[in-house]
Amino acid sequence: MKTQGRAPRGRMAAVMVVAWAAGAAAGPDITVSSMANNISKYNNQGPIAAYSFTTVSCNIGDADAIWIDCNSGNDCNQHPVIAQNIYRLKDGRFEQIGLGWLKHGFCALDEDSCPVGTIVPNPSCDWLGIYAADTYSAQLNGSQAGMGPRSEVNPWTGEYPYPFTLGWGQTGNSIFKRCQVHNDDVNPNLNAGALYFGEAQYVCTDELPADRLNNVTWKQFVVGSPSGGGWAFGSTGGPRWQQPAIQAWQEHDAGVVLVNVDSLDALGNPVEGRFVLGCKVTDNLDGTWDYEYALYNQNNSRGARLFSVPADDAAAVTNVGFHDVTYHSGEPFDGTDWATERAGGLHVWQTQTFAENPNANALRWGTLYNFRFTADRPPTTGEVTIGLFAPAEGAPDLLIASIQVPAAPPVDCAGDLDGDSDTDSTDLNLLLSDFGCSGGSCTGDLDGDGDTDSTDLNLLLSDFGCG
């Protein structure tokens, strides 16, 4: 059984459930093969509870994964860090309700429990062998002294200072640094029909870019008995391997659309990390539709500061909302909600720029923010915009995603004879086939004088291309 400690140094380094599959990636490739077989609940501090849960990593690559365990030296920041998150699905809304600081990995055990492949163990604590597994208990993942801040980690490259500078070795009350959740977000009396999900993410220092998108796994949680001023969690079902928890939204609601939004180079290779955008549109059967968006930052190192959705200025937009996460235990980020406004045919949410405040409430890695409103426009496929937060020389500051958005109002085209909101060759052919009609009820009568003649033809031609 693993316990926190320091091992001798080893040799140096020369949408749907995903099925388990062998087939090694180039280089090390760390995945979360199992999680939450045990969930620890810590005593409440006022209305806030804290949790931690078991995680098991598995190296499905074709090279050993680095797991350096030391406190001093240039290579001590060469081990994975582990994030834990909790989400709730309630009334069609998928929201993040909990997050914790990061468990820093130590001493890979090379267990023979990977669900794929044949283990090739490495005898050193500083390496996780090929198809070898490594387990951290719920207690270890909640051990405060070994937990570091998210704010110091680049989630795409895996770089961070070690020893970390914020909270090194610090302990505190029962919820300090741990995955914190407000009681009211779990209380069964306040959350009828709600579903809960845990998520584990490993950020590694030695994976190739192509192997950095499968380090997240989720599992369904169930609310248990009252415990320590709050409620315990159990788990049910198996882990959803190599998937972020936002996939649970779609798994439990067929009306949800999910799209990956990646920062890519000119060759189509990922360069800064991934967002996942989810959308659900609900017809209220009264001429309005509810639009619910969830934007998850899996590991985009620049983060996001702006989200905009097309909404024409004449649309009636109500019930505008925003939901974010609560950082804690000394993380430096400002928790101010994003401002929202209507301008230029767009509905925009945004926080401060990086230049204005480097610690602004950007959508950082391992977090999910929600944007919502009601509109008197039905859905259509359109483009939303994600504005990136941290600057990057020569890289675009905006990402575009195609997903459901409110439709623009129908265009009033004077020559539209077939009712499809444009004036084109179909309308022209209808008029020509009706040319010379008189006596009323003429299909091509655009000027309402009871016949189809050259005046109607000129009206159509002057409007040709409308829409």
CSV table of C-alpha atoms in Angstrom, one decimal:
chain,number,residue,atom,x,y,z
A,1,MET,CA,0.0,0.0,0.0
A,2,LYS,CA,1.3,3.4,-0.9
A,3,THR,CA,2.0,5.9,1.9
A,4,GLN,CA,3.4,9.4,1.5
A,5,GLY,CA,7.2,9.3,1.6
A,6,ARG,CA,10.3,9.8,-0.3
A,7,ALA,CA,11.9,7.0,-2.3
A,8,PRO,CA,15.5,6.6,-3.5
A,9,ARG,CA,16.2,8.3,-6.8
A,10,GLY,CA,16.2,6.0,-9.9
A,11,ARG,CA,17.8,6.3,-13.3
A,12,MET,CA,17.4,9.5,-15.3
A,13,ALA,CA,15.2,10.0,-18.3
A,14,ALA,CA,17.3,9.2,-21.6
A,15,VAL,CA,-19.6,10.7,-27.2
A,16,MET,CA,-20.5,7.5,-25.8
A,17,VAL,CA,-18.5,5.4,-23.4
A,18,VAL,CA,-15.0,4.8,-24.8
A,19,ALA,CA,-14.2,1.1,-24.9
A,20,TRP,CA,-11.0,-0.2,-23.4
A,21,ALA,CA,-8.5,-0.7,-26.1
A,22,ALA,CA,-4.9,-1.7,-26.3
A,23,GLY,CA,-2.6,0.0,-28.8
A,24,ALA,CA,0.3,2.0,-27.3
A,25,ALA,CA,0.8,5.6,-28.2
A,26,ALA,CA,4.2,7.0,-29.0
A,27,GLY,CA,6.0,7.8,-25.7
A,28,PRO,CA,4.3,7.7,-22.3
A,29,ASP,CA,0.5,8.1,-22.2
A,30,ILE,CA,-1.1,8.4,-18.8
A,31,THR,CA,-4.9,7.8,-18.4
A,32,VAL,CA,-7.2,7.4,-15.4
A,33,SER,CA,-8.2,3.8,-15.6
A,34,SER,CA,-10.3,3.8,-12.4
A,35,MET,CA,-11.5,6.3,-9.8
A,36,ALA,CA,-13.8,6.8,-6.8
A,37,ASN,CA,-13.8,3.2,-5.6
A,38,ASN,CA,-13.6,5.0,-2.2
A,39,ILE,CA,-14.7,8.6,-1.5
A,40,SER,CA,-13.7,10.4,1.7
A,41,LYS,CA,-16.0,13.0,3.3
A,42,TYR,CA,-14.5,15.5,5.7
A,43,ASN,CA,-16.3,17.4,8.4
A,44,ASN,CA,-18.1,20.5,7.3
A,45,GLN,CA,-16.9,24.0,8.0
A,46,GLY,CA,-20.2,25.9,8.1
A,47,PRO,CA,-22.1,25.3,4.9
A,48,ILE,CA,-19.2,23.8,3.0
A,49,ALA,CA,-18.1,20.1,2.8
A,50,ALA,CA,-15.0,18.6,1.3
A,51,TYR,CA,-14.3,15.3,-0.4
A,52,SER,CA,-11.4,13.3,-2.0
A,53,PHE,CA,-11.5,10.1,-3.9
A,54,THR,CA,-9.3,7.3,-5.1
A,55,THR,CA,-7.6,7.5,-8.5
A,56,VAL,CA,-5.8,4.9,-10.5
A,57,SER,CA,-3.5,5.9,-13.4
A,58,CYS,CA,-2.4,3.6,-16.2
A,59,ASN,CA,0.4,4.1,-18.7
A,60,ILE,CA,-0.9,3.0,-22.1
A,61,GLY,CA,2.0,4.4,-24.0
A,62,ASP,CA,5.1,2.6,-25.3
A,63,ALA,CA,7.6,4.2,-23.0
A,64,ASP,CA,8.0,4.6,-19.2
A,65,ALA,CA,6.3,7.7,-17.7
A,66,ILE,CA,8.4,10.0,-15.5
A,67,TRP,CA,7.4,10.1,-11.8
A,68,ILE,CA,10.4,11.9,-10.1
A,69,ASP,CA,10.0,12.0,-6.3
A,70,CYS,CA,12.3,14.6,-4.6
A,71,ASN,CA,12.2,18.0,-2.9
A,72,SER,CA,15.3,19.6,-4.3
A,73,GLY,CA,16.9,19.6,-7.7
A,74,ASN,CA,16.2,20.6,-11.3
A,75,ASP,CA,14.0,17.6,-12.1
A,76,CYS,CA,11.8,17.5,-9.0
A,77,ASN,CA,8.9,18.9,-11.0
A,78,GLN,CA,8.8,15.8,-13.2
A,79,HIS,CA,5.7,14.0,-11.9
A,80,PRO,CA,2.0,14.2,-12.6
A,81,VAL,CA,-0.5,16.3,-10.7
A,82,ILE,CA,-4.0,15.2,-10.0
A,83,ALA,CA,-7.1,17.3,-10.1
A,84,GLN,CA,-10.5,16.3,-8.6
A,85,ASN,CA,-13.8,17.9,-9.6
A,86,ILE,CA,-17.5,17.4,-8.8
A,87,TYR,CA,-20.5,18.2,-11.0
A,88,ARG,CA,-24.3,18.3,-10.8
A,89,LEU,CA,-26.9,17.7,-13.5
A,90,LYS,CA,-30.2,19.3,-12.4
A,91,ASP,CA,-33.2,20.5,-14.4
A,92,GLY,CA,-31.2,20.2,-17.6
A,93,ARG,CA,-28.3,22.2,-16.4
A,94,PHE,CA,-24.8,20.7,-16.0
A,95,GLU,CA,-22.8,22.7,-13.5
A,96,GLN,CA,-19.5,22.3,-11.7
A,97,ILE,CA,-20.1,22.5,-7.9
A,98,GLY,CA,-16.7,21.5,-6.5
A,99,LEU,CA,-13.0,21.6,-7.2
A,100,GLY,CA,-9.9,21.0,-5.1
A,101,TRP,CA,-6.2,21.7,-5.1
A,102,LEU,CA,-3.8,19.3,-6.8
A,103,LYS,CA,-2.3,16.1,-5.5
A,104,HIS,CA,1.3,15.9,-6.5
A,105,GLY,CA,2.3,12.4,-7.5
A,106,PHE,CA,5.1,10.4,-5.9
A,107,CYS,CA,6.6,6.9,-6.2
A,108,ALA,CA,5.0,5.0,-9.0
A,109,LEU,CA,4.1,1.5,-7.7
A,110,ASP,CA,3.9,-0.3,-11.1
A,111,GLU,CA,0.8,-2.3,-10.2
A,112,ASP,CA,-0.4,-5.0,-12.6
A,113,SER,CA,-4.0,-3.7,-12.8
A,114,CYS,CA,-4.2,-1.8,-16.1
A,115,PRO,CA,-7.3,-3.1,-18.0
A,116,VAL,CA,-5.3,-3.3,-21.2
A,117,GLY,CA,-1.9,-4.6,-22.4
A,118,THR,CA,0.8,-6.6,-20.7
A,119,ILE,CA,2.7,-4.9,-17.9
A,120,VAL,CA,6.4,-4.1,-18.4
A,121,PRO,CA,7.3,-2.8,-15.0
A,122,ASN,CA,10.1,-0.4,-14.1
A,123,PRO,CA,11.6,-1.1,-10.7
A,124,SER,CA,12.3,2.6,-9.8
A,125,CYS,CA,9.8,4.7,-7.9
A,126,ASP,CA,10.6,7.5,-10.4
A,127,TRP,CA,9.0,5.8,-13.4
A,128,LEU,CA,5.7,4.2,-14.2
A,129,GLY,CA,6.3,1.3,-16.6
A,130,ILE,CA,4.4,0.4,-19.8
A,131,TYR,CA,0.9,-0.9,-19.0
A,132,ALA,CA,1.6,-0.4,-15.3
A,133,ALA,CA,-0.8,1.2,-12.9
A,134,ASP,CA,-0.4,3.5,-9.9
A,135,THR,CA,-3.1,4.0,-7.2
A,136,TYR,CA,-3.6,7.0,-4.9
A,137,SER,CA,-6.1,6.3,-2.1
A,138,ALA,CA,-8.8,8.8,-1.2
A,139,GLN,CA,-6.8,9.7,1.9
A,140,LEU,CA,-3.6,10.4,-0.1
A,141,ASN,CA,-5.5,12.5,-2.6
A,142,GLY,CA,-6.9,14.6,0.3
A,143,SER,CA,-3.6,14.9,2.2
A,144,GLN,CA,-3.3,18.6,2.5
A,145,ALA,CA,0.5,18.9,2.9
A,146,GLY,CA,1.1,17.4,-0.5
A,147,MET,CA,-1.6,19.4,-2.3
A,148,GLY,CA,-0.5,22.3,-4.5
A,149,PRO,CA,-2.3,25.1,-6.3
A,150,ARG,CA,-3.8,24.9,-9.8
A,151,SER,CA,-2.6,28.4,-10.5
A,152,GLU,CA,1.0,27.4,-10.9
A,153,VAL,CA,0.5,24.6,-13.4
A,154,ASN,CA,0.5,24.9,-17.2
A,155,PRO,CA,-2.1,22.2,-18.0
A,156,TRP,CA,-0.9,21.7,-21.6
A,157,THR,CA,2.9,21.3,-21.1
A,158,GLY,CA,2.7,20.1,-17.5
A,159,GLU,CA,5.2,22.6,-16.3
A,160,TYR,CA,5.1,23.9,-12.7
A,161,PRO,CA,7.6,25.0,-10.0
A,162,TYR,CA,8.5,22.4,-7.4
A,163,PRO,CA,8.4,22.9,-4.5
A,164,PHE,CA,5.3,24.8,-5.4
A,165,THR,CA,5.4,28.4,-4.1
A,166,LEU,CA,1.8,28.7,-2.8
A,167,GLY,CA,0.8,26.7,0.3
A,168,TRP,CA,3.9,24.4,0.3
A,169,GLY,CA,3.4,21.9,3.1
A,170,GLN,CA,0.5,23.8,4.6
A,171,THR,CA,-2.4,22.2,6.3
A,172,GLY,CA,-5.5,23.7,7.7
A,173,ASN,CA,-9.1,23.0,8.8
A,174,SER,CA,-11.0,20.0,7.5
A,175,ILE,CA,-11.9,21.5,4.1
A,176,PHE,CA,-8.6,23.3,3.4
A,177,LYS,CA,-7.3,22.6,-0.2
A,178,ARG,CA,-9.7,19.7,-0.6
A,179,CYS,CA,-12.5,19.4,-3.2
A,180,GLN,CA,-15.1,21.8,-1.6
A,181,VAL,CA,-18.9,21.6,-2.2
A,182,HIS,CA,-21.6,23.8,-0.8
A,183,ASN,CA,-24.2,21.7,1.2
A,184,ASP,CA,-27.1,23.3,-0.6
A,185,ASP,CA,-25.8,21.9,-3.9
A,186,VAL,CA,-26.0,18.3,-2.5
A,187,ASN,CA,-28.9,18.4,0.0
A,188,PRO,CA,-31.4,15.9,-1.3
A,189,ASN,CA,-34.3,18.1,-0.1
A,190,LEU,CA,-33.1,20.9,-2.4
A,191,ASN,CA,-32.0,18.8,-5.4
A,192,ALA,CA,-34.8,16.4,-6.3
A,193,GLY,CA,-33.9,14.4,-9.4
A,194,ALA,CA,-30.3,15.7,-9.5
A,195,LEU,CA,-27.4,13.5,-10.7
A,196,TYR,CA,-23.8,13.9,-9.5
A,197,PHE,CA,-20.5,13.1,-11.1
A,198,GLY,CA,-16.8,13.0,-10.1
A,199,GLU,CA,-13.9,13.7,-12.4
A,200,ALA,CA,-10.2,13.0,-12.1
A,201,GLN,CA,-7.6,14.5,-14.3
A,202,TYR,CA,-3.8,13.9,-14.5
A,203,VAL,CA,-1.5,16.6,-15.9
A,204,CYS,CA,1.8,15.1,-17.0
A,205,THR,CA,5.2,16.6,-17.9
A,206,ASP,CA,6.4,14.1,-20.6
A,207,GLU,CA,3.5,13.3,-22.9
A,208,LEU,CA,3.6,14.3,-26.6
A,209,PRO,CA,0.8,16.7,-27.7
A,210,ALA,CA,-1.2,14.0,-29.3
A,211,ASP,CA,-1.4,12.1,-26.0
A,212,ARG,CA,-2.6,15.1,-23.8
A,213,LEU,CA,-6.3,14.8,-24.5
A,214,ASN,CA,-7.2,11.5,-22.8
A,215,ASN,CA,-6.1,12.2,-19.2
A,216,VAL,CA,-9.6,12.7,-17.8
A,217,THR,CA,-12.1,10.2,-16.5
A,218,TRP,CA,-15.5,10.6,-14.8
A,219,LYS,CA,-17.8,8.4,-12.7
A,220,GLN,CA,-21.3,8.9,-11.4
A,221,PHE,CA,-21.7,9.7,-7.7
A,222,VAL,CA,-24.7,9.1,-5.5
A,223,VAL,CA,-25.6,11.1,-2.4
A,224,GLY,CA,-25.5,8.9,0.7
A,225,SER,CA,-26.3,9.4,4.4
A,226,PRO,CA,-25.7,12.6,6.4
A,227,SER,CA,-22.1,12.9,7.5
A,228,GLY,CA,-20.1,15.5,9.4
A,229,GLY,CA,-22.6,18.2,8.8
A,230,GLY,CA,-23.2,17.4,5.2
A,231,TRP,CA,-23.8,14.3,3.0
A,232,ALA,CA,-21.5,11.5,2.0
A,233,PHE,CA,-21.0,10.4,-1.6
A,234,GLY,CA,-20.8,6.9,-3.0
A,235,SER,CA,-20.3,5.9,-6.6
A,236,THR,CA,-22.2,3.8,-9.1
A,237,GLY,CA,-21.4,2.2,-12.4
A,238,GLY,CA,-18.0,2.0,-14.0
A,239,PRO,CA,-15.5,4.8,-14.9
A,240,ARG,CA,-16.0,6.5,-18.3
A,241,TRP,CA,-12.4,6.2,-19.4
A,242,GLN,CA,-10.6,9.1,-21.2
A,243,GLN,CA,-13.7,11.4,-21.1
A,244,PRO,CA,-14.3,14.6,-19.3
A,245,ALA,CA,-17.4,14.7,-17.1
A,246,ILE,CA,-19.3,17.0,-19.4
A,247,GLN,CA,-19.9,13.8,-21.5
A,248,ALA,CA,-22.2,12.8,-18.7
A,249,TRP,CA,-24.6,15.6,-19.6
A,250,GLN,CA,-25.0,14.1,-23.1
A,251,GLU,CA,-25.1,10.5,-21.8
A,252,HIS,CA,-28.1,11.4,-19.6
A,253,ASP,CA,-29.8,13.9,-22.1
A,254,ALA,CA,-30.0,13.1,-25.8
A,255,GLY,CA,-30.9,16.7,-26.5
A,256,VAL,CA,-27.4,17.9,-25.6
A,257,VAL,CA,-24.9,18.7,-28.3
A,258,LEU,CA,-21.1,18.6,-27.5
A,259,VAL,CA,-18.2,19.9,-29.7
A,260,ASN,CA,-14.5,19.9,-29.0
A,261,VAL,CA,-12.9,23.3,-29.5
A,262,ASP,CA,-9.1,23.0,-30.0
A,263,SER,CA,-6.3,25.4,-30.5
A,264,LEU,CA,-4.5,24.1,-33.6
A,265,ASP,CA,-1.4,25.0,-35.6
A,266,ALA,CA,-1.3,25.3,-39.4
A,267,LEU,CA,-1.0,21.5,-39.7
A,268,GLY,CA,-4.0,20.8,-37.5
A,269,ASN,CA,-2.0,19.7,-34.5
A,270,PRO,CA,-3.1,20.7,-31.0
A,271,VAL,CA,-0.9,23.4,-29.5
A,272,GLU,CA,-2.6,25.0,-26.5
A,273,GLY,CA,-5.2,22.5,-25.3
A,274,ARG,CA,-8.9,21.8,-25.5
A,275,PHE,CA,-12.2,23.3,-24.6
A,276,VAL,CA,-15.5,21.3,-24.8
A,277,LEU,CA,-18.6,23.2,-25.5
A,278,GLY,CA,-22.1,21.8,-24.7
A,279,CYS,CA,-25.5,23.2,-25.6
A,280,LYS,CA,-29.1,22.2,-24.8
A,281,VAL,CA,-32.1,24.1,-26.3
A,282,THR,CA,-35.5,23.6,-24.7
A,283,ASP,CA,-38.7,24.6,-26.5
A,284,ASN,CA,-41.0,26.2,-23.9
A,285,LEU,CA,-44.0,25.8,-26.2
A,286,ASP,CA,-44.9,29.5,-25.8
A,287,GLY,CA,-42.9,31.0,-28.5
A,288,THR,CA,-39.7,31.0,-26.5
A,289,TRP,CA,-36.7,28.7,-26.1
A,290,ASP,CA,-34.2,28.2,-23.3
A,291,TYR,CA,-30.5,28.2,-24.4
A,292,GLU,CA,-28.1,26.5,-21.9
A,293,TYR,CA,-24.4,26.5,-22.7
A,294,ALA,CA,-21.6,24.8,-20.7
A,295,LEU,CA,-18.0,25.6,-21.6
A,296,TYR,CA,-15.4,23.3,-20.1
A,297,ASN,CA,-11.7,24.0,-20.2
A,298,GLN,CA,-10.0,20.6,-20.2
A,299,ASN,CA,-6.4,21.8,-20.6
A,300,ASN,CA,-6.2,25.0,-22.6
A,301,SER,CA,-3.3,26.9,-21.1
A,302,ARG,CA,-4.5,30.3,-22.2
A,303,GLY,CA,-8.0,30.0,-20.7
A,304,ALA,CA,-11.0,32.0,-21.8
A,305,ARG,CA,-12.3,35.4,-21.0
A,306,LEU,CA,-15.2,35.9,-23.4
A,307,PHE,CA,-18.2,34.0,-24.7
A,308,SER,CA,-20.6,35.4,-27.3
A,309,VAL,CA,-23.7,34.0,-29.0
A,310,PRO,CA,-25.6,35.6,-31.9
A,311,ALA,CA,-28.8,37.3,-30.8
A,312,ASP,CA,-30.3,39.9,-33.1
A,313,ASP,CA,-31.1,43.2,-31.6
A,314,ALA,CA,-34.8,42.7,-32.1
A,315,ALA,CA,-34.9,39.4,-30.2
A,316,ALA,CA,-36.5,39.3,-26.8
A,317,VAL,CA,-33.9,37.9,-24.5
A,318,THR,CA,-34.6,37.3,-20.8
A,319,ASN,CA,-33.5,35.1,-17.9
A,320,VAL,CA,-29.8,35.8,-18.7
A,321,GLY,CA,-27.6,33.8,-16.3
A,322,PHE,CA,-24.0,32.8,-15.6
A,323,HIS,CA,-22.4,30.2,-13.3
A,324,ASP,CA,-18.8,29.7,-12.4
A,325,VAL,CA,-16.7,27.9,-9.7
A,326,THR,CA,-15.5,29.0,-6.3
A,327,TYR,CA,-11.7,29.0,-5.9
A,328,HIS,CA,-10.5,28.6,-2.3
A,329,SER,CA,-7.7,28.0,0.2
A,330,GLY,CA,-5.6,30.9,-1.1
A,331,GLU,CA,-5.8,30.6,-4.9
A,332,PRO,CA,-5.3,34.1,-6.2
A,333,PHE,CA,-8.1,34.3,-8.7
A,334,ASP,CA,-10.8,37.0,-8.6
A,335,GLY,CA,-14.3,35.4,-8.4
A,336,THR,CA,-16.3,38.3,-9.9
A,337,ASP,CA,-19.0,37.1,-12.2
A,338,TRP,CA,-18.6,37.8,-15.9
A,339,ALA,CA,-20.3,41.0,-17.2
A,340,THR,CA,-23.0,40.5,-19.9
A,341,GLU,CA,-24.3,42.8,-22.6
A,342,ARG,CA,-26.2,42.9,-25.9
A,343,ALA,CA,-24.3,44.6,-28.7
A,344,GLY,CA,-24.1,44.4,-32.5
A,345,GLY,CA,-26.3,41.4,-32.8
A,346,LEU,CA,-24.5,39.4,-30.1
A,347,HIS,CA,-25.0,38.5,-26.5
A,348,VAL,CA,-21.7,38.7,-24.8
A,349,TRP,CA,-20.3,37.5,-21.4
A,350,GLN,CA,-16.8,38.6,-20.5
A,351,THR,CA,-14.3,39.2,-17.7
A,352,GLN,CA,-11.3,41.5,-17.6
A,353,THR,CA,-8.5,41.2,-20.0
A,354,PHE,CA,-5.1,39.7,-18.9
A,355,ALA,CA,-3.6,43.2,-19.2
A,356,GLU,CA,-6.3,44.6,-16.8
A,357,ASN,CA,-6.0,41.8,-14.3
A,358,PRO,CA,-3.8,38.6,-14.7
A,359,ASN,CA,-5.9,37.0,-11.9
A,360,ALA,CA,-9.3,37.8,-13.4
A,361,ASN,CA,-12.0,35.2,-13.3
A,362,ALA,CA,-11.0,33.5,-16.6
A,363,LEU,CA,-12.2,30.1,-17.4
A,364,ARG,CA,-9.1,28.2,-16.5
A,365,TRP,CA,-8.2,24.5,-16.9
A,366,GLY,CA,-10.2,21.9,-15.1
A,367,THR,CA,-13.2,24.2,-14.7
A,368,LEU,CA,-16.7,24.6,-16.4
A,369,TYR,CA,-18.7,27.8,-16.7
A,370,ASN,CA,-22.3,28.1,-17.8
A,371,PHE,CA,-24.1,30.8,-19.9
A,372,ARG,CA,-27.8,30.8,-20.3
A,373,PHE,CA,-30.8,32.8,-21.5
A,374,THR,CA,-34.3,32.6,-22.9
A,375,ALA,CA,-35.1,34.0,-26.4
A,376,ASP,CA,-38.1,34.3,-28.7
A,377,ARG,CA,-36.0,32.7,-31.5
A,378,PRO,CA,-35.9,29.0,-32.5
A,379,PRO,CA,-32.6,27.3,-32.7
A,380,THR,CA,-30.5,27.0,-35.8
A,381,THR,CA,-26.8,26.0,-36.4
A,382,GLY,CA,-24.5,29.0,-36.0
A,383,GLU,CA,-21.2,30.2,-34.7
A,384,VAL,CA,-20.3,31.2,-31.1
A,385,THR,CA,-17.0,32.9,-30.2
A,386,ILE,CA,-14.6,32.0,-27.4
A,387,GLY,CA,-12.1,34.8,-26.5
A,388,LEU,CA,-8.9,33.6,-25.1
A,389,PHE,CA,-7.4,35.2,-21.9
A,390,ALA,CA,-3.6,34.9,-21.7
A,391,PRO,CA,-1.7,36.5,-24.6
A,392,ALA,CA,0.3,34.4,-27.0
A,393,GLU,CA,2.4,36.1,-29.6
A,394,GLY,CA,1.4,35.3,-33.2
A,395,ALA,CA,-1.6,33.1,-32.1
A,396,PRO,CA,-5.2,34.0,-32.6
A,397,ASP,CA,-7.2,35.4,-29.6
A,398,LEU,CA,-10.5,34.0,-30.7
A,399,LEU,CA,-11.8,30.5,-31.3
A,400,ILE,CA,-15.0,29.8,-33.3
A,401,ALA,CA,-17.4,26.8,-32.6
A,402,SER,CA,-20.4,25.7,-34.6
A,403,ILE,CA,-23.4,24.8,-32.4
A,404,GLN,CA,-27.0,25.7,-31.8
A,405,VAL,CA,-27.8,29.4,-31.5
A,406,PRO,CA,-31.0,31.5,-31.8
A,407,ALA,CA,-32.0,31.9,-35.5
A,408,ALA,CA,-32.1,35.3,-37.1
A,409,PRO,CA,-35.5,36.7,-37.9
A,410,PRO,CA,-36.9,35.8,-41.4
A,411,VAL,CA,-35.8,38.3,-44.1
A,412,ASP,CA,-38.6,40.2,-45.7
A,413,CYS,CA,-37.8,39.7,-49.4
A,414,ALA,CA,-40.2,41.5,-51.8
A,415,GLY,CA,-39.6,38.9,-54.6
A,416,ASP,CA,-40.0,35.8,-52.3
A,417,LEU,CA,-42.8,33.9,-54.0
A,418,ASP,CA,-42.2,30.4,-52.5
A,419,GLY,CA,-41.9,31.6,-48.9
A,420,ASP,CA,-38.4,30.5,-48.2
A,421,SER,CA,-37.1,33.9,-47.1
A,422,ASP,CA,-35.1,34.6,-50.2
A,423,THR,CA,-35.5,35.8,-53.8
A,424,ASP,CA,-33.8,33.4,-56.2
A,425,SER,CA,-34.2,31.5,-59.5
A,426,THR,CA,-37.1,29.4,-58.0
A,427,ASP,CA,-39.1,32.6,-57.5
A,428,LEU,CA,-38.1,33.9,-61.0
A,429,ASN,CA,-39.3,30.6,-62.6
A,430,LEU,CA,-42.6,30.8,-60.6
A,431,LEU,CA,-43.2,34.3,-61.9
A,432,LEU,CA,-42.3,33.5,-65.5
A,433,SER,CA,-44.6,30.5,-65.5
A,434,ASP,CA,-47.4,32.8,-64.3
A,435,PHE,CA,-46.5,35.7,-66.7
A,436,GLY,CA,-49.6,37.1,-68.4
A,437,CYS,CA,-52.0,36.0,-65.6
A,438,SER,CA,-54.9,38.4,-65.0
A,439,GLY,CA,-58.1,38.6,-63.2
A,440,GLY,CA,-56.7,38.1,-59.7
A,441,SER,CA,-55.3,35.0,-57.8
A,442,CYS,CA,-52.1,35.3,-59.9
A,443,THR,CA,-49.0,33.6,-58.3
A,444,GLY,CA,-46.6,36.2,-59.7
A,445,ASP,CA,-48.6,39.3,-58.7
A,446,LEU,CA,-46.1,41.1,-56.5
A,447,ASP,CA,-47.6,44.6,-56.7
A,448,GLY,CA,-51.1,43.5,-55.8
A,449,ASP,CA,-52.8,44.8,-59.0
A,450,GLY,CA,-54.4,41.5,-59.9
A,451,ASP,CA,-52.1,40.4,-62.7
A,452,THR,CA,-48.5,39.2,-63.4
A,453,ASP,CA,-46.8,41.6,-65.8
A,454,SER,CA,-43.5,43.4,-66.5
A,455,THR,CA,-44.0,45.5,-63.3
A,456,ASP,CA,-43.9,42.3,-61.2
A,457,LEU,CA,-40.9,41.0,-63.1
A,458,ASN,CA,-39.0,44.2,-62.5
A,459,LEU,CA,-39.8,44.1,-58.8
A,460,LEU,CA,-38.5,40.6,-58.6
A,461,LEU,CA,-35.3,41.3,-60.6
A,462,SER,CA,-34.6,44.4,-58.4
A,463,ASP,CA,-34.9,42.1,-55.3
A,464,PHE,CA,-33.0,39.2,-56.8
A,465,GLY,CA,-30.4,37.8,-54.3
A,466,CYS,CA,-32.3,39.0,-51.2
A,467,GLY,CA,-31.9,36.6,-48.3
